């Protein structure tokens, strides 16, 4: 499984190693602004990660060190978003990627260095966890551009930071530093820039080494727990919990604990 993947776009890189799938936005000369071609490649990458049992955690990041993702590539608007039909096609494609990332049955981590603006912030809050460098910056400039913002993107931001901070982020359209982002709950951890990749790699390896059925079940159950009482699929949650207790990994976990050794989980 180790090594780089063919993505169909030189501006999207993907690799798999040590149970970790890396999806890298590779347009550093434009602060990793995203074109239609890149969104299409991202769909292929995430579909592959979903279907590969050897991938247990996914890290999303940007190349070059100056930006995570800075939003849409405005230089492509004339060719990709000039007509209503083209705008609709673009929005359909971006929704596919956001939905794939949100529904990925494996933990996802946004590794953020530099600018994380507009669509970059939307992409980051679609991940389960966000870890950033100390000079990272965040913002949603929609109110400075006169843009409307769809409910699903706002809902994901509210799920992460709550309604008051979500309003502040949108109303002001300000750029926020890493410490403000941490206070808001927009990021889980802030680390020195030079330590970011090593920190995220260690974090991802820790998650990849844990029981996949347990981790996957918690991801689903947290999603269901956020729904109104009565709307959550409690039968599904119970089924996932029972599957953990009925698994070979549960036996392995107990034995490893008693034998004082690291468990070797297989996801079954």
PDB file of C-alpha atoms in Angstrom:
ATOM      1  CA  UNK A   1       0.000   0.000   0.000  1.00  0.00           C
ATOM      2  CA  UNK A   2       2.919   2.356   0.619  1.00  0.00           C
ATOM      3  CA  UNK A   3       3.776   5.033  -1.911  1.00  0.00           C
ATOM      4  CA  UNK A   4       2.308   7.764  -4.088  1.00  0.00           C
ATOM      5  CA  UNK A   5      -0.964   7.304  -5.937  1.00  0.00           C
ATOM      6  CA  UNK A   6      -1.873   8.405  -9.448  1.00  0.00           C
ATOM      7  CA  UNK A   7      -4.581  11.041  -8.967  1.00  0.00           C
ATOM      8  CA  UNK A   8      -5.205  12.287 -12.490  1.00  0.00           C
ATOM      9  CA  UNK A   9      -4.009  15.792 -11.563  1.00  0.00           C
ATOM     10  CA  UNK A  10      -0.517  17.051 -10.784  1.00  0.00           C
ATOM     11  CA  UNK A  11      -2.131  19.569  -8.441  1.00  0.00           C
ATOM     12  CA  UNK A  12      -3.493  16.830  -6.161  1.00  0.00           C
ATOM     13  CA  UNK A  13      -1.091  14.419  -4.482  1.00  0.00           C
ATOM     14  CA  UNK A  14      -1.940  11.302  -2.516  1.00  0.00           C
ATOM     15  CA  UNK A  15       0.113   8.714  -0.716  1.00  0.00           C
ATOM     16  CA  UNK A  16      -0.490   5.815   1.636  1.00  0.00           C
ATOM     17  CA  UNK A  17       1.901   4.592   4.324  1.00  0.00           C
ATOM     18  CA  UNK A  18       1.679   3.116   7.835  1.00  0.00           C
ATOM     19  CA  UNK A  19      -2.116   2.975   7.778  1.00  0.00           C
ATOM     20  CA  UNK A  20      -2.368   6.682   6.881  1.00  0.00           C
ATOM     21  CA  UNK A  21      -3.766   8.143   3.682  1.00  0.00           C
ATOM     22  CA  UNK A  22      -2.469  11.623   2.826  1.00  0.00           C
ATOM     23  CA  UNK A  23      -4.423  13.932   0.481  1.00  0.00           C
ATOM     24  CA  UNK A  24      -2.363  16.995  -0.449  1.00  0.00           C
ATOM     25  CA  UNK A  25      -3.627  20.076  -2.306  1.00  0.00           C
ATOM     26  CA  UNK A  26      -0.651  20.913  -4.503  1.00  0.00           C
ATOM     27  CA  UNK A  27      -1.172  24.390  -5.942  1.00  0.00           C
ATOM     28  CA  UNK A  28       1.265  26.383  -3.757  1.00  0.00           C
ATOM     29  CA  UNK A  29       1.839  29.169  -6.277  1.00  0.00           C
ATOM     30  CA  UNK A  30      -1.843  30.071  -5.778  1.00  0.00           C
ATOM     31  CA  UNK A  31      -1.926  29.282  -2.032  1.00  0.00           C
ATOM     32  CA  UNK A  32      -3.514  25.925  -2.852  1.00  0.00           C
ATOM     33  CA  UNK A  33      -6.601  27.486  -4.396  1.00  0.00           C
ATOM     34  CA  UNK A  34      -8.801  24.724  -5.801  1.00  0.00           C
ATOM     35  CA  UNK A  35      -9.921  24.231  -9.393  1.00  0.00           C
ATOM     36  CA  UNK A  36     -12.584  21.882 -10.791  1.00  0.00           C
ATOM     37  CA  UNK A  37      -9.854  19.463 -11.858  1.00  0.00           C
ATOM     38  CA  UNK A  38      -8.554  19.351  -8.287  1.00  0.00           C
ATOM     39  CA  UNK A  39     -12.020  18.721  -6.819  1.00  0.00           C
ATOM     40  CA  UNK A  40     -12.490  15.850  -9.270  1.00  0.00           C
ATOM     41  CA  UNK A  41      -9.132  14.358  -8.269  1.00  0.00           C
ATOM     42  CA  UNK A  42     -10.035  14.779  -4.585  1.00  0.00           C
ATOM     43  CA  UNK A  43     -13.175  12.718  -5.172  1.00  0.00           C
ATOM     44  CA  UNK A  44     -11.093   9.893  -6.655  1.00  0.00           C
ATOM     45  CA  UNK A  45      -8.591  10.021  -3.787  1.00  0.00           C
ATOM     46  CA  UNK A  46     -11.203   9.927  -1.038  1.00  0.00           C
ATOM     47  CA  UNK A  47     -13.103   7.122  -2.764  1.00  0.00           C
ATOM     48  CA  UNK A  48      -9.897   5.085  -2.894  1.00  0.00           C
ATOM     49  CA  UNK A  49      -9.135   5.767   0.791  1.00  0.00           C
ATOM     50  CA  UNK A  50     -12.688   4.747   1.719  1.00  0.00           C
ATOM     51  CA  UNK A  51     -12.379   1.427  -0.071  1.00  0.00           C
ATOM     52  CA  UNK A  52      -8.855   0.551   1.132  1.00  0.00           C
ATOM     53  CA  UNK A  53      -9.063  -1.323   4.455  1.00  0.00           C
ATOM     54  CA  UNK A  54      -5.358  -0.707   5.006  1.00  0.00           C
ATOM     55  CA  UNK A  55      -6.042   3.034   5.315  1.00  0.00           C
ATOM     56  CA  UNK A  56      -7.200   3.654   8.883  1.00  0.00           C
ATOM     57  CA  UNK A  57      -6.887   7.432   9.120  1.00  0.00           C
ATOM     58  CA  UNK A  58      -6.769  10.223   6.525  1.00  0.00           C
ATOM     59  CA  UNK A  59      -4.744  13.445   6.714  1.00  0.00           C
ATOM     60  CA  UNK A  60      -5.722  16.388   4.502  1.00  0.00           C
ATOM     61  CA  UNK A  61      -3.171  19.160   3.974  1.00  0.00           C
ATOM     62  CA  UNK A  62      -1.724  21.679   1.542  1.00  0.00           C
ATOM     63  CA  UNK A  63       1.698  21.802  -0.107  1.00  0.00           C
ATOM     64  CA  UNK A  64       4.266  24.557   0.213  1.00  0.00           C
ATOM     65  CA  UNK A  65       3.919  25.564   3.864  1.00  0.00           C
ATOM     66  CA  UNK A  66       2.164  28.893   3.157  1.00  0.00           C
ATOM     67  CA  UNK A  67      -1.423  27.680   2.933  1.00  0.00           C
ATOM     68  CA  UNK A  68      -3.753  24.806   3.731  1.00  0.00           C
ATOM     69  CA  UNK A  69      -6.374  25.722   1.147  1.00  0.00           C
ATOM     70  CA  UNK A  70      -7.259  29.319   0.311  1.00  0.00           C
ATOM     71  CA  UNK A  71     -10.599  28.632  -1.359  1.00  0.00           C
ATOM     72  CA  UNK A  72     -11.620  28.552  -4.991  1.00  0.00           C
ATOM     73  CA  UNK A  73      -9.092  29.336  -7.735  1.00  0.00           C
ATOM     74  CA  UNK A  74     -10.444  32.681  -8.978  1.00  0.00           C
ATOM     75  CA  UNK A  75      -8.186  32.494 -12.052  1.00  0.00           C
ATOM     76  CA  UNK A  76     -10.368  29.596 -13.225  1.00  0.00           C
ATOM     77  CA  UNK A  77     -13.710  31.382 -12.796  1.00  0.00           C
ATOM     78  CA  UNK A  78     -13.917  32.499 -16.415  1.00  0.00           C
ATOM     79  CA  UNK A  79     -13.424  28.957 -17.720  1.00  0.00           C
ATOM     80  CA  UNK A  80     -15.137  27.003 -14.941  1.00  0.00           C
ATOM     81  CA  UNK A  81     -17.821  29.243 -13.384  1.00  0.00           C
ATOM     82  CA  UNK A  82     -18.860  31.795 -16.010  1.00  0.00           C
ATOM     83  CA  UNK A  83     -22.355  30.412 -16.717  1.00  0.00           C
ATOM     84  CA  UNK A  84     -25.166  29.263 -14.429  1.00  0.00           C
ATOM     85  CA  UNK A  85     -24.727  25.721 -15.732  1.00  0.00           C
ATOM     86  CA  UNK A  86     -21.011  25.786 -14.977  1.00  0.00           C
ATOM     87  CA  UNK A  87     -21.593  27.216 -11.496  1.00  0.00           C
ATOM     88  CA  UNK A  88     -24.093  24.448 -10.758  1.00  0.00           C
ATOM     89  CA  UNK A  89     -21.670  21.763 -11.981  1.00  0.00           C
ATOM     90  CA  UNK A  90     -18.912  23.227  -9.805  1.00  0.00           C
ATOM     91  CA  UNK A  91     -21.154  23.264  -6.738  1.00  0.00           C
ATOM     92  CA  UNK A  92     -22.266  19.680  -7.337  1.00  0.00           C
ATOM     93  CA  UNK A  93     -18.636  18.567  -7.533  1.00  0.00           C
ATOM     94  CA  UNK A  94     -17.533  20.412  -4.388  1.00  0.00           C
ATOM     95  CA  UNK A  95     -20.524  18.993  -2.482  1.00  0.00           C
ATOM     96  CA  UNK A  96     -19.473  15.485  -3.513  1.00  0.00           C
ATOM     97  CA  UNK A  97     -16.039  16.015  -1.970  1.00  0.00           C
ATOM     98  CA  UNK A  98     -17.337  17.628   1.227  1.00  0.00           C
ATOM     99  CA  UNK A  99     -19.876  14.821   1.662  1.00  0.00           C
ATOM    100  CA  UNK A 100     -17.288  12.121   0.958  1.00  0.00           C
ATOM    101  CA  UNK A 101     -14.963  13.647   3.534  1.00  0.00           C
ATOM    102  CA  UNK A 102     -17.721  14.130   6.129  1.00  0.00           C
ATOM    103  CA  UNK A 103     -19.026  10.590   5.683  1.00  0.00           C
ATOM    104  CA  UNK A 104     -15.640   8.874   5.411  1.00  0.00           C
ATOM    105  CA  UNK A 105     -15.878   5.862   7.764  1.00  0.00           C
ATOM    106  CA  UNK A 106     -12.382   6.600   9.069  1.00  0.00           C
ATOM    107  CA  UNK A 107     -11.001   9.470  11.167  1.00  0.00           C
ATOM    108  CA  UNK A 108      -9.859  12.533   9.235  1.00  0.00           C
ATOM    109  CA  UNK A 109      -7.314  15.151  10.307  1.00  0.00           C
ATOM    110  CA  UNK A 110      -6.775  18.567   8.717  1.00  0.00           C
ATOM    111  CA  UNK A 111      -3.079  19.502   9.043  1.00  0.00           C
ATOM    112  CA  UNK A 112      -3.083  23.283   8.656  1.00  0.00           C
ATOM    113  CA  UNK A 113      -0.106  25.517   8.016  1.00  0.00           C
ATOM    114  CA  UNK A 114      -0.490  29.103   6.801  1.00  0.00           C
ATOM    115  CA  UNK A 115      -3.722  30.443   5.317  1.00  0.00           C
ATOM    116  CA  UNK A 116      -6.961  28.482   5.747  1.00  0.00           C
ATOM    117  CA  UNK A 117      -9.507  30.793   4.160  1.00  0.00           C
ATOM    118  CA  UNK A 118     -13.016  30.457   2.727  1.00  0.00           C
ATOM    119  CA  UNK A 119     -13.295  27.021   1.174  1.00  0.00           C
ATOM    120  CA  UNK A 120     -10.216  26.044   3.159  1.00  0.00           C
ATOM    121  CA  UNK A 121     -12.033  26.664   6.428  1.00  0.00           C
ATOM    122  CA  UNK A 122     -15.062  24.809   5.059  1.00  0.00           C
ATOM    123  CA  UNK A 123     -12.824  21.871   4.163  1.00  0.00           C
ATOM    124  CA  UNK A 124     -11.106  21.914   7.555  1.00  0.00           C
ATOM    125  CA  UNK A 125     -14.347  21.829   9.564  1.00  0.00           C
ATOM    126  CA  UNK A 126     -15.491  18.877   7.472  1.00  0.00           C
ATOM    127  CA  UNK A 127     -12.604  16.880   8.961  1.00  0.00           C
ATOM    128  CA  UNK A 128     -12.923  15.244  12.376  1.00  0.00           C
ATOM    129  CA  UNK A 129      -9.859  16.947  13.866  1.00  0.00           C
ATOM    130  CA  UNK A 130      -7.886  20.087  13.036  1.00  0.00           C
ATOM    131  CA  UNK A 131      -4.241  20.585  14.040  1.00  0.00           C
ATOM    132  CA  UNK A 132      -2.465  23.771  12.990  1.00  0.00           C
ATOM    133  CA  UNK A 133       0.873  25.527  13.110  1.00  0.00           C
ATOM    134  CA  UNK A 134       1.263  28.578  15.306  1.00  0.00           C
ATOM    135  CA  UNK A 135       1.185  31.023  12.384  1.00  0.00           C
ATOM    136  CA  UNK A 136      -1.922  29.550  10.744  1.00  0.00           C
ATOM    137  CA  UNK A 137      -4.784  31.929   9.949  1.00  0.00           C
ATOM    138  CA  UNK A 138      -8.475  31.296   9.359  1.00  0.00           C
ATOM    139  CA  UNK A 139     -11.406  33.187   7.928  1.00  0.00           C
ATOM    140  CA  UNK A 140     -14.571  33.122   5.842  1.00  0.00           C
ATOM    141  CA  UNK A 141     -14.666  36.328   3.740  1.00  0.00           C
ATOM    142  CA  UNK A 142     -18.134  35.721   2.257  1.00  0.00           C
ATOM    143  CA  UNK A 143     -19.535  38.964   3.705  1.00  0.00           C
ATOM    144  CA  UNK A 144     -16.766  40.952   1.999  1.00  0.00           C
ATOM    145  CA  UNK A 145     -17.588  39.361  -1.351  1.00  0.00           C
ATOM    146  CA  UNK A 146     -21.389  39.377  -1.185  1.00  0.00           C
ATOM    147  CA  UNK A 147     -21.554  35.587  -1.371  1.00  0.00           C
ATOM    148  CA  UNK A 148     -24.383  33.417  -0.086  1.00  0.00           C
ATOM    149  CA  UNK A 149     -23.303  30.426   1.978  1.00  0.00           C
ATOM    150  CA  UNK A 150     -25.203  27.095   1.906  1.00  0.00           C
ATOM    151  CA  UNK A 151     -26.712  25.720   5.100  1.00  0.00           C
ATOM    152  CA  UNK A 152     -24.627  22.539   5.113  1.00  0.00           C
ATOM    153  CA  UNK A 153     -21.361  24.465   5.286  1.00  0.00           C
ATOM    154  CA  UNK A 154     -22.704  26.711   8.046  1.00  0.00           C
ATOM    155  CA  UNK A 155     -24.088  23.713   9.928  1.00  0.00           C
ATOM    156  CA  UNK A 156     -20.659  22.062   9.964  1.00  0.00           C
ATOM    157  CA  UNK A 157     -19.062  25.226  11.305  1.00  0.00           C
ATOM    158  CA  UNK A 158     -21.755  25.529  13.999  1.00  0.00           C
ATOM    159  CA  UNK A 159     -21.174  21.882  14.967  1.00  0.00           C
ATOM    160  CA  UNK A 160     -17.499  22.718  15.567  1.00  0.00           C
ATOM    161  CA  UNK A 161     -17.535  26.191  17.173  1.00  0.00           C
ATOM    162  CA  UNK A 162     -21.167  26.752  18.198  1.00  0.00           C
ATOM    163  CA  UNK A 163     -23.633  29.354  16.902  1.00  0.00           C
ATOM    164  CA  UNK A 164     -22.129  32.472  18.516  1.00  0.00           C
ATOM    165  CA  UNK A 165     -18.600  31.994  17.173  1.00  0.00           C
ATOM    166  CA  UNK A 166     -19.998  30.907  13.790  1.00  0.00           C
ATOM    167  CA  UNK A 167     -21.873  34.198  13.567  1.00  0.00           C
ATOM    168  CA  UNK A 168     -18.787  36.155  14.618  1.00  0.00           C
ATOM    169  CA  UNK A 169     -16.664  34.443  11.956  1.00  0.00           C
ATOM    170  CA  UNK A 170     -19.230  35.214   9.228  1.00  0.00           C
ATOM    171  CA  UNK A 171     -20.407  38.651  10.396  1.00  0.00           C
ATOM    172  CA  UNK A 172     -16.906  40.123  10.697  1.00  0.00           C
ATOM    173  CA  UNK A 173     -15.293  38.265   7.759  1.00  0.00           C
ATOM    174  CA  UNK A 174     -12.068  38.762   9.738  1.00  0.00           C
ATOM    175  CA  UNK A 175      -8.892  36.740   9.524  1.00  0.00           C
ATOM    176  CA  UNK A 176      -8.260  34.931  12.816  1.00  0.00           C
ATOM    177  CA  UNK A 177      -4.951  33.691  14.209  1.00  0.00           C
ATOM    178  CA  UNK A 178      -4.216  30.235  15.562  1.00  0.00           C
ATOM    179  CA  UNK A 179      -4.796  31.150  19.215  1.00  0.00           C
ATOM    180  CA  UNK A 180      -8.182  32.712  18.444  1.00  0.00           C
ATOM    181  CA  UNK A 181      -9.036  29.576  16.481  1.00  0.00           C
ATOM    182  CA  UNK A 182      -8.076  27.435  19.468  1.00  0.00           C
ATOM    183  CA  UNK A 183     -10.224  29.504  21.834  1.00  0.00           C
ATOM    184  CA  UNK A 184     -13.185  29.200  19.459  1.00  0.00           C
ATOM    185  CA  UNK A 185     -12.705  25.448  19.234  1.00  0.00           C
ATOM    186  CA  UNK A 186     -12.011  25.763  15.523  1.00  0.00           C
ATOM    187  CA  UNK A 187      -8.781  23.775  16.002  1.00  0.00           C
ATOM    188  CA  UNK A 188      -7.969  20.968  18.429  1.00  0.00           C
ATOM    189  CA  UNK A 189      -4.263  21.690  18.802  1.00  0.00           C
ATOM    190  CA  UNK A 190      -1.775  24.463  17.980  1.00  0.00           C
ATOM    191  CA  UNK A 191       1.877  23.433  17.677  1.00  0.00           C
ATOM    192  CA  UNK A 192       5.091  25.161  16.518  1.00  0.00           C
ATOM    193  CA  UNK A 193       5.275  25.262  12.722  1.00  0.00           C
ATOM    194  CA  UNK A 194       8.474  23.230  12.584  1.00  0.00           C
ATOM    195  CA  UNK A 195       6.884  20.463  14.676  1.00  0.00           C
ATOM    196  CA  UNK A 196       3.545  20.300  12.870  1.00  0.00           C
ATOM    197  CA  UNK A 197       4.151  17.448  10.445  1.00  0.00           C
ATOM    198  CA  UNK A 198       5.884  15.238  13.028  1.00  0.00           C
ATOM    199  CA  UNK A 199       3.116  15.945  15.554  1.00  0.00           C
ATOM    200  CA  UNK A 200       0.347  15.069  13.072  1.00  0.00           C
ATOM    201  CA  UNK A 201       2.200  11.961  11.902  1.00  0.00           C
ATOM    202  CA  UNK A 202       2.505  10.731  15.492  1.00  0.00           C
ATOM    203  CA  UNK A 203      -1.167  11.569  16.137  1.00  0.00           C
ATOM    204  CA  UNK A 204      -2.277   9.731  12.995  1.00  0.00           C
ATOM    205  CA  UNK A 205      -0.142   6.679  13.807  1.00  0.00           C
ATOM    206  CA  UNK A 206      -1.673   6.571  17.285  1.00  0.00           C
ATOM    207  CA  UNK A 207      -5.179   6.561  15.815  1.00  0.00           C
ATOM    208  CA  UNK A 208      -4.234   4.057  13.097  1.00  0.00           C
ATOM    209  CA  UNK A 209      -2.944   1.693  15.794  1.00  0.00           C
ATOM    210  CA  UNK A 210      -6.234   1.690  17.693  1.00  0.00           C
ATOM    211  CA  UNK A 211      -9.158  -0.667  17.065  1.00  0.00           C
ATOM    212  CA  UNK A 212     -10.767   0.407  13.752  1.00  0.00           C
ATOM    213  CA  UNK A 213     -14.224  -0.863  14.696  1.00  0.00           C
ATOM    214  CA  UNK A 214     -14.208   1.122  17.931  1.00  0.00           C
ATOM    215  CA  UNK A 215     -12.898   4.285  16.280  1.00  0.00           C
ATOM    216  CA  UNK A 216     -15.323   3.982  13.374  1.00  0.00           C
ATOM    217  CA  UNK A 217     -18.267   3.342  15.667  1.00  0.00           C
ATOM    218  CA  UNK A 218     -17.492   6.423  17.757  1.00  0.00           C
ATOM    219  CA  UNK A 219     -17.346   8.576  14.614  1.00  0.00           C
ATOM    220  CA  UNK A 220     -20.860   7.443  13.667  1.00  0.00           C
ATOM    221  CA  UNK A 221     -22.251   7.612  17.206  1.00  0.00           C
ATOM    222  CA  UNK A 222     -20.972  11.168  17.742  1.00  0.00           C
ATOM    223  CA  UNK A 223     -22.729  12.173  14.514  1.00  0.00           C
ATOM    224  CA  UNK A 224     -25.961  10.582  15.724  1.00  0.00           C
ATOM    225  CA  UNK A 225     -25.581  12.132  19.193  1.00  0.00           C
ATOM    226  CA  UNK A 226     -25.605  15.610  17.629  1.00  0.00           C
ATOM    227  CA  UNK A 227     -29.085  15.029  16.235  1.00  0.00           C
ATOM    228  CA  UNK A 228     -32.217  15.936  18.161  1.00  0.00           C
ATOM    229  CA  UNK A 229     -33.433  13.273  20.550  1.00  0.00           C
ATOM    230  CA  UNK A 230     -35.717  10.946  18.650  1.00  0.00           C
ATOM    231  CA  UNK A 231     -33.953  11.683  15.353  1.00  0.00           C
ATOM    232  CA  UNK A 232     -30.794   9.705  16.147  1.00  0.00           C
ATOM    233  CA  UNK A 233     -30.515   6.184  14.752  1.00  0.00           C
ATOM    234  CA  UNK A 234     -30.052   4.494  18.106  1.00  0.00           C
ATOM    235  CA  UNK A 235     -30.527   1.035  16.584  1.00  0.00           C
ATOM    236  CA  UNK A 236     -27.521   1.660  14.343  1.00  0.00           C
ATOM    237  CA  UNK A 237     -25.486   2.844  17.333  1.00  0.00           C
ATOM    238  CA  UNK A 238     -26.396  -0.283  19.314  1.00  0.00           C
ATOM    239  CA  UNK A 239     -25.476  -2.465  16.326  1.00  0.00           C
ATOM    240  CA  UNK A 240     -22.054  -0.852  16.055  1.00  0.00           C
ATOM    241  CA  UNK A 241     -21.377  -1.272  19.785  1.00  0.00           C
ATOM    242  CA  UNK A 242     -22.358  -4.957  19.648  1.00  0.00           C
ATOM    243  CA  UNK A 243     -20.110  -5.462  16.621  1.00  0.00           C
ATOM    244  CA  UNK A 244     -17.144  -4.211  18.658  1.00  0.00           C
ATOM    245  CA  UNK A 245     -17.820  -6.687  21.464  1.00  0.00           C
ATOM    246  CA  UNK A 246     -18.302  -9.530  18.955  1.00  0.00           C
ATOM    247  CA  UNK A 247     -15.054  -8.803  17.097  1.00  0.00           C
ATOM    248  CA  UNK A 248     -11.701 -10.582  17.020  1.00  0.00           C
ATOM    249  CA  UNK A 249     -10.189  -7.198  17.908  1.00  0.00           C
ATOM    250  CA  UNK A 250     -12.002  -7.219  21.254  1.00  0.00           C
ATOM    251  CA  UNK A 251     -10.365 -10.558  22.054  1.00  0.00           C
ATOM    252  CA  UNK A 252      -6.999  -9.249  20.870  1.00  0.00           C
ATOM    253  CA  UNK A 253      -7.361  -6.073  22.929  1.00  0.00           C
ATOM    254  CA  UNK A 254      -8.033  -8.027  26.121  1.00  0.00           C
ATOM    255  CA  UNK A 255      -5.187 -10.455  25.512  1.00  0.00           C
ATOM    256  CA  UNK A 256      -2.725  -7.680  24.683  1.00  0.00           C
ATOM    257  CA  UNK A 257      -3.680  -5.830  27.865  1.00  0.00           C
ATOM    258  CA  UNK A 258      -3.150  -8.940  30.016  1.00  0.00           C
ATOM    259  CA  UNK A 259       0.122  -9.783  28.240  1.00  0.00           C
ATOM    260  CA  UNK A 260       1.349  -6.189  28.526  1.00  0.00           C
ATOM    261  CA  UNK A 261       2.043  -5.833  24.788  1.00  0.00           C
ATOM    262  CA  UNK A 262       0.765  -3.526  22.032  1.00  0.00           C
ATOM    263  CA  UNK A 263      -2.391  -4.913  20.406  1.00  0.00           C
ATOM    264  CA  UNK A 264      -2.411  -5.831  16.728  1.00  0.00           C
ATOM    265  CA  UNK A 265      -5.872  -4.873  15.531  1.00  0.00           C
ATOM    266  CA  UNK A 266      -7.213  -6.085  12.179  1.00  0.00           C
ATOM    267  CA  UNK A 267     -10.550  -4.343  11.980  1.00  0.00           C
ATOM    268  CA  UNK A 268     -12.631  -7.483  12.295  1.00  0.00           C
TER     269      UNK A 268
END
